[in-house]
PDB file of C-alpha atoms in Angstrom:
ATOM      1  CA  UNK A   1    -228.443-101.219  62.058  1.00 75.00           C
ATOM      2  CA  UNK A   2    -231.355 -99.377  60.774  1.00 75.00           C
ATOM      3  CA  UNK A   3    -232.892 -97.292  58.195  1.00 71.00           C
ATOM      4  CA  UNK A   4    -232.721 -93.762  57.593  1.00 69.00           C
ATOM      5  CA  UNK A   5    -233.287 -90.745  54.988  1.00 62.00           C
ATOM      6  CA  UNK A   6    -231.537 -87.511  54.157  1.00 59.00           C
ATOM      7  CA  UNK A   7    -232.760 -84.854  52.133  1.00 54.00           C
ATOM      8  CA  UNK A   8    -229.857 -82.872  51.362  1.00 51.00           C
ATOM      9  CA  UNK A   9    -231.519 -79.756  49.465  1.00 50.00           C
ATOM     10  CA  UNK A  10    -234.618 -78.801  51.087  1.00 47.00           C
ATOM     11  CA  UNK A  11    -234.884 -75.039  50.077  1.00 45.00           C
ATOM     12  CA  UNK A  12    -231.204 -74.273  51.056  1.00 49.00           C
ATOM     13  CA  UNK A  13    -230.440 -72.395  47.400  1.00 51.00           C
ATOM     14  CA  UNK A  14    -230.078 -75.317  45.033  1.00 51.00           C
ATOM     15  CA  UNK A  15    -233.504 -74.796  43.648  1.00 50.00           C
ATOM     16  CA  UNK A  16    -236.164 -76.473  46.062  1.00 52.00           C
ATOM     17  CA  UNK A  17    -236.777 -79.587  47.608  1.00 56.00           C
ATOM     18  CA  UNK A  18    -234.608 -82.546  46.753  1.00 59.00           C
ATOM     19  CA  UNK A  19    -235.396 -85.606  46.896  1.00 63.00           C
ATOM     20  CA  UNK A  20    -235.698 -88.007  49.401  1.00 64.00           C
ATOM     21  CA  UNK A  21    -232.827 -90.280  49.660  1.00 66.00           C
ATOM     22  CA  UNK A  22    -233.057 -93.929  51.534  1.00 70.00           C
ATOM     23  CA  UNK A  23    -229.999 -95.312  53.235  1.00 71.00           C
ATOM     24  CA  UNK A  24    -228.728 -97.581  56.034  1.00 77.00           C
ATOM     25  CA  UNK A  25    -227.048 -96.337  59.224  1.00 81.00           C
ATOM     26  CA  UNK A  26    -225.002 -98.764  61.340  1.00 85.00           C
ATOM     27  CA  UNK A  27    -223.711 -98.400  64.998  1.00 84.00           C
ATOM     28  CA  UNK A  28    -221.593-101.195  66.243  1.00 88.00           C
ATOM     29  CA  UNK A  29    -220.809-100.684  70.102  1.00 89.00           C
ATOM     30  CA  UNK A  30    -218.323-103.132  71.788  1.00 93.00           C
ATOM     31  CA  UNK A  31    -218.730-103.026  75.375  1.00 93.00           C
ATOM     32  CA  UNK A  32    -218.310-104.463  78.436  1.00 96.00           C
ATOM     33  CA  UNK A  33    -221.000-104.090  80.863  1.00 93.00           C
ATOM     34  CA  UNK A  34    -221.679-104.803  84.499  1.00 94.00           C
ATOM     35  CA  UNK A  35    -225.384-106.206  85.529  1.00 91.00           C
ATOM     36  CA  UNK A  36    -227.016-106.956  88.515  1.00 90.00           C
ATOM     37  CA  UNK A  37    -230.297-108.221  89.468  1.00 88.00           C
ATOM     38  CA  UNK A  38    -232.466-108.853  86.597  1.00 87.00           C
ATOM     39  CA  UNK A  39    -231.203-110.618  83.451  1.00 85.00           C
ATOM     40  CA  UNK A  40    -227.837-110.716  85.434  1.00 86.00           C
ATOM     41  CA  UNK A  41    -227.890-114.656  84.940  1.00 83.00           C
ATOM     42  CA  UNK A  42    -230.451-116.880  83.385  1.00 79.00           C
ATOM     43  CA  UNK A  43    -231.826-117.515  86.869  1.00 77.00           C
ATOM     44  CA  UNK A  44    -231.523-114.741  88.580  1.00 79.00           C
ATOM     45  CA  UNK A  45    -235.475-114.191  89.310  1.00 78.00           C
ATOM     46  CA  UNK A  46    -235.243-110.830  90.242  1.00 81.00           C
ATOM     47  CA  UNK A  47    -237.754-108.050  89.819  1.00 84.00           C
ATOM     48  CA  UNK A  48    -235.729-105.303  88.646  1.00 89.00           C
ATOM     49  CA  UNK A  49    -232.308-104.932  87.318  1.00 91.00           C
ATOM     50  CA  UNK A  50    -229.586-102.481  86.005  1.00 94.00           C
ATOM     51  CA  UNK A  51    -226.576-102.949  84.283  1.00 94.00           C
ATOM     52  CA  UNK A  52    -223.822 -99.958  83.601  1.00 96.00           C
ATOM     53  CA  UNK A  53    -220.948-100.584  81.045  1.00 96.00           C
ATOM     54  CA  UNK A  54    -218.060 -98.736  78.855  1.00 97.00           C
ATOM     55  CA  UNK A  55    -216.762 -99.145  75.664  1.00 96.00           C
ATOM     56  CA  UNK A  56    -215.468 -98.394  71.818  1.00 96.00           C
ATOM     57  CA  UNK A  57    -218.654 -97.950  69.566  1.00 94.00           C
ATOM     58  CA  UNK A  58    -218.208 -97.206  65.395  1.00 92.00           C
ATOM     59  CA  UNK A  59    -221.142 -95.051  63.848  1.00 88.00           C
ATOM     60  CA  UNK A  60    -221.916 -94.663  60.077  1.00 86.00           C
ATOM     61  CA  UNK A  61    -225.211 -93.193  58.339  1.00 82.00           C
ATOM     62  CA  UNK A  62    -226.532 -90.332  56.359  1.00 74.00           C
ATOM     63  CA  UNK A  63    -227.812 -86.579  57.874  1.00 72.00           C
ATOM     64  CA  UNK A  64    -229.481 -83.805  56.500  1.00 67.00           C
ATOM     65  CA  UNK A  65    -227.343 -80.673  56.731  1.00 64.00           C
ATOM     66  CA  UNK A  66    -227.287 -77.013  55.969  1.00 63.00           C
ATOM     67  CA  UNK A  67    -223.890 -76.137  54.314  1.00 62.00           C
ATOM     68  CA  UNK A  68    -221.541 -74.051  56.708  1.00 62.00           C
ATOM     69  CA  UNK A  69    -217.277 -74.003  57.314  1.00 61.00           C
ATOM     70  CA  UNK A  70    -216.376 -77.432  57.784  1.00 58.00           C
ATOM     71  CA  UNK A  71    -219.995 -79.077  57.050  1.00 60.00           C
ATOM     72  CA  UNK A  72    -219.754 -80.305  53.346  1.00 58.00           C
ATOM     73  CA  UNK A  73    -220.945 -84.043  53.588  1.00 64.00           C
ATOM     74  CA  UNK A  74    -224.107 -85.660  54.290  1.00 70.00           C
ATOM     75  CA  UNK A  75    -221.762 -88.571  55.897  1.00 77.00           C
ATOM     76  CA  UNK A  76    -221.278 -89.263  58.740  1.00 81.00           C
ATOM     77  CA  UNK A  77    -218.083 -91.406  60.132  1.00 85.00           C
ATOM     78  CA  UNK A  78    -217.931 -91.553  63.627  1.00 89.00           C
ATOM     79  CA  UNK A  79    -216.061 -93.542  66.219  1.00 92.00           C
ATOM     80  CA  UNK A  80    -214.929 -92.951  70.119  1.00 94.00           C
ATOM     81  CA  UNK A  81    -215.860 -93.985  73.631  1.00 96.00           C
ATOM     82  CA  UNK A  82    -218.903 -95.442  74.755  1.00 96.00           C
ATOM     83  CA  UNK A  83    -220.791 -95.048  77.879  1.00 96.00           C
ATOM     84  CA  UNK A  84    -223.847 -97.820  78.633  1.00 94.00           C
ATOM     85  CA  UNK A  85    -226.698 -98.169  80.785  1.00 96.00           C
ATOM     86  CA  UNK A  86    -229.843-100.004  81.147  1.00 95.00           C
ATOM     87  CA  UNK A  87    -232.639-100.691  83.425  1.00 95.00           C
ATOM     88  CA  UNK A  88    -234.298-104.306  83.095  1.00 91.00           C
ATOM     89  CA  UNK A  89    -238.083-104.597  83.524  1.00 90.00           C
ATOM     90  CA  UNK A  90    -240.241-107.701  83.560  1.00 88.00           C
ATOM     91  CA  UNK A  91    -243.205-108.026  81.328  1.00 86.00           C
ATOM     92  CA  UNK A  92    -245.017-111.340  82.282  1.00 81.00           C
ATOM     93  CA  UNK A  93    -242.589-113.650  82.766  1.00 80.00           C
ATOM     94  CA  UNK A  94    -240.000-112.108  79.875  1.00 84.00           C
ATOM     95  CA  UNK A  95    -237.735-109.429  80.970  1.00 88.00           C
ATOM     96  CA  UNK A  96    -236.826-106.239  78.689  1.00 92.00           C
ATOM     97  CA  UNK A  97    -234.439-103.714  78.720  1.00 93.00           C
ATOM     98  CA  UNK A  98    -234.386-100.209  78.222  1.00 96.00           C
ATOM     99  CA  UNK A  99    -231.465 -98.698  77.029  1.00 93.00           C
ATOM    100  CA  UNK A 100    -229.668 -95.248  76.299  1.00 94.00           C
ATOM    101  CA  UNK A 101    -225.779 -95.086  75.381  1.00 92.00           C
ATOM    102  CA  UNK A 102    -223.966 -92.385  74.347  1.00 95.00           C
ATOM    103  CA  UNK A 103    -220.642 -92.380  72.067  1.00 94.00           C
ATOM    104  CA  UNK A 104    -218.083 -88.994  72.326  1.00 95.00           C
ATOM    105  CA  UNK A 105    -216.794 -88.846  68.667  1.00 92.00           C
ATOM    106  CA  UNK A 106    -212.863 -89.155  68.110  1.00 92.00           C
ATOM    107  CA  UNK A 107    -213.172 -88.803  64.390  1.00 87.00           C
ATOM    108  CA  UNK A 108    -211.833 -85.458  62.410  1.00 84.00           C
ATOM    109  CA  UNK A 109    -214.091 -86.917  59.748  1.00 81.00           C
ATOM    110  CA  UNK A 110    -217.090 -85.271  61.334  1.00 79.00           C
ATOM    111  CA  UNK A 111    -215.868 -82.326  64.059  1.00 79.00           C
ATOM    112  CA  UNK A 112    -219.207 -80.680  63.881  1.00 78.00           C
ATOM    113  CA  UNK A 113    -220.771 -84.623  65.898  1.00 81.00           C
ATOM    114  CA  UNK A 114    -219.535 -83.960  69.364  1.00 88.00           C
ATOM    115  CA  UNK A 115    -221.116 -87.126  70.082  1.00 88.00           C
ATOM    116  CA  UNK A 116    -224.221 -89.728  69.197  1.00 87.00           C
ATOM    117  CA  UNK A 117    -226.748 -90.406  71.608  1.00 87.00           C
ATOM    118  CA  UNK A 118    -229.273 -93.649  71.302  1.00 86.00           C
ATOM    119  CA  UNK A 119    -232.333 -95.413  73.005  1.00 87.00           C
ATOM    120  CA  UNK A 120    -233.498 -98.963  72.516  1.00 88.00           C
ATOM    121  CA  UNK A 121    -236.023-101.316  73.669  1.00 92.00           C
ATOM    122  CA  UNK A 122    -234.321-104.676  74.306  1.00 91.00           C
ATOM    123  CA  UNK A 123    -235.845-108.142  74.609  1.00 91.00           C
ATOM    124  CA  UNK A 124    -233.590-110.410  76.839  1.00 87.00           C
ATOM    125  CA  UNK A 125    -233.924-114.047  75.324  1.00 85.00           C
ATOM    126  CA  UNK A 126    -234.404-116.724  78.014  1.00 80.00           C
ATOM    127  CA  UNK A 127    -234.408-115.085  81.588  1.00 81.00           C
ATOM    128  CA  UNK A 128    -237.725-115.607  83.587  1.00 78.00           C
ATOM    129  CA  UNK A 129    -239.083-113.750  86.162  1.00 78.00           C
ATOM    130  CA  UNK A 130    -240.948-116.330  88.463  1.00 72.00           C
ATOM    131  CA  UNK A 131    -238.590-119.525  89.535  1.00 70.00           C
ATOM    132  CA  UNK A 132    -240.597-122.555  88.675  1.00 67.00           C
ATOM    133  CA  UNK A 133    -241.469-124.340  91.901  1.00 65.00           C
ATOM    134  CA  UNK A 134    -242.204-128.378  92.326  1.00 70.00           C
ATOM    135  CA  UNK A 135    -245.142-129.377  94.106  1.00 65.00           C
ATOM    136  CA  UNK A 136    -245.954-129.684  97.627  1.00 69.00           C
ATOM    137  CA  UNK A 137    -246.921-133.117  98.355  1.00 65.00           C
ATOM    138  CA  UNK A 138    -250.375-131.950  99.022  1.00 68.00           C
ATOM    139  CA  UNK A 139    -250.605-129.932  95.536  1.00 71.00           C
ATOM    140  CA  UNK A 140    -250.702-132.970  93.211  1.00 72.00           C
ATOM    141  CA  UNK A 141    -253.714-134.328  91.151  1.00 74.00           C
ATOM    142  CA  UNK A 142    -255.823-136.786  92.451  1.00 74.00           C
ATOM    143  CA  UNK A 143    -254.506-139.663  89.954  1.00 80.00           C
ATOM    144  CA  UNK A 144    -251.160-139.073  91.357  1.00 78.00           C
ATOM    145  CA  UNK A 145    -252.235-140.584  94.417  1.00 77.00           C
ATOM    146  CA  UNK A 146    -254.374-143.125  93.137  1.00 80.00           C
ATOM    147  CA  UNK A 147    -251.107-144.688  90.897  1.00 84.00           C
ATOM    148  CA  UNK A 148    -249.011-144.283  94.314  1.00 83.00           C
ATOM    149  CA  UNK A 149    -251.879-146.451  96.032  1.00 83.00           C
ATOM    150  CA  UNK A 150    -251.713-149.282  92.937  1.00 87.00           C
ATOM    151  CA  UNK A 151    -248.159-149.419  93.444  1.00 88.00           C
ATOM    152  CA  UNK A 152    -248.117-149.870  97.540  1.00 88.00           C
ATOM    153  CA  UNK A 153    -250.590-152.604  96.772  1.00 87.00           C
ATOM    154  CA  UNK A 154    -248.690-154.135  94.617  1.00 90.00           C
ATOM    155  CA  UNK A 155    -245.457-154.271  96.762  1.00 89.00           C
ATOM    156  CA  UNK A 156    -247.425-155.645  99.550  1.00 87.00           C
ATOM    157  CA  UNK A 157    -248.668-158.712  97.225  1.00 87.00           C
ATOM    158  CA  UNK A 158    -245.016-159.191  95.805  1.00 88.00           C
ATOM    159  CA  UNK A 159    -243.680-159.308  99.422  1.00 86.00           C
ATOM    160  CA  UNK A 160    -246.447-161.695 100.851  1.00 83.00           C
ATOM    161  CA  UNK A 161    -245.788-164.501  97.942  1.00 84.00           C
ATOM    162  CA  UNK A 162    -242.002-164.269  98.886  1.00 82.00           C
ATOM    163  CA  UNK A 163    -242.844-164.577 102.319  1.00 81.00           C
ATOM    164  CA  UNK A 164    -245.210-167.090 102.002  1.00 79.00           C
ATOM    165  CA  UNK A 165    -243.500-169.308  99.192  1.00 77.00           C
ATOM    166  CA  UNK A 166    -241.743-172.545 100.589  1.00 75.00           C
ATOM    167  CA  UNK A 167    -237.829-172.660 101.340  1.00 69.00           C
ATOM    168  CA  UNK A 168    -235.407-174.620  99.524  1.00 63.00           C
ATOM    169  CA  UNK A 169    -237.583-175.373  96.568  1.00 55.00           C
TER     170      UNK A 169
END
């Protein structure tokens, strides 16, 4: 869903430039897509990815047009197949998409659309790049050691006073 503007009369015969109309144009895609590599599951940790995918996709919005046989609306109502694909990036530790699609229009609404083509930059919410690795045992902090020494120490005390405490009382 986005923005968009027509202008409907721009020196065309109807006596100059028209205004400048704002409107809304909405493309809902349902698809079902294929993915592998990056962003194909939450940890996938993959450098690069690509996903392919098919669908039904619904377009509505505004255009500017020049009047002709079988052009007389500035609406367009489109609907038909949709064919998906997208190549996923990382950026830091976030990974993006970039993707194109392109619906063939069904619709006698429009005949003059053969078919819609779009590009978008994707942000895909919660896949990391770099797997998050624990420790070596020779990577931690110095007080981690330290509080591993205070606890062998005290072991060794608890042990010597049950050793050392009498039987039977």
């Amino acid at each position: 869903m986005g923005p968009s503007y027509y202008d409907y009369s721009t020196d065309k015969g109807y006596g100059g430039p028209g205004p400048i109309r704002p409107g809304w144009m909405v493309n809902v895609p349902v698809t079902v897509n294929y993915t592998f590599g990056n962003a194909a599951t939450p940890r996938s940790y993959k450098y690069m990815g690509y996903s392919i995918g098919a669908g039904y996709a619904a377009h509505n919005g505004r255009r500017e047009v020049d009047p002709g046989p079988g052009i007389d609306t500035t609406e367009v109502h489109a609907h038909g197949l949709v064919l998906d694909g997208r190549i996923n990036f990382p950026m830091g530790n976030s990974s993006w998409s970039l993707q194109s699609s392109y619906m063939f229009n069904f619709s006698n609404n429009n005949p003059d659309v053969k078919g819609i083509f779009s590009m978008s930059l994707l942000y895909n919410i919660g896949i990391r790049i770099h797997q998050y690795r624990e420790r070596r045992h020779y990577e931690h902090p110095r007080e981690y050691y330290h509080e591993l020494d205070r606890e062998m120490r005290k072991k060794k005390k608890e042990d010597r006073r049950r050793i050392m405490a009498p039987r039977g009382s």
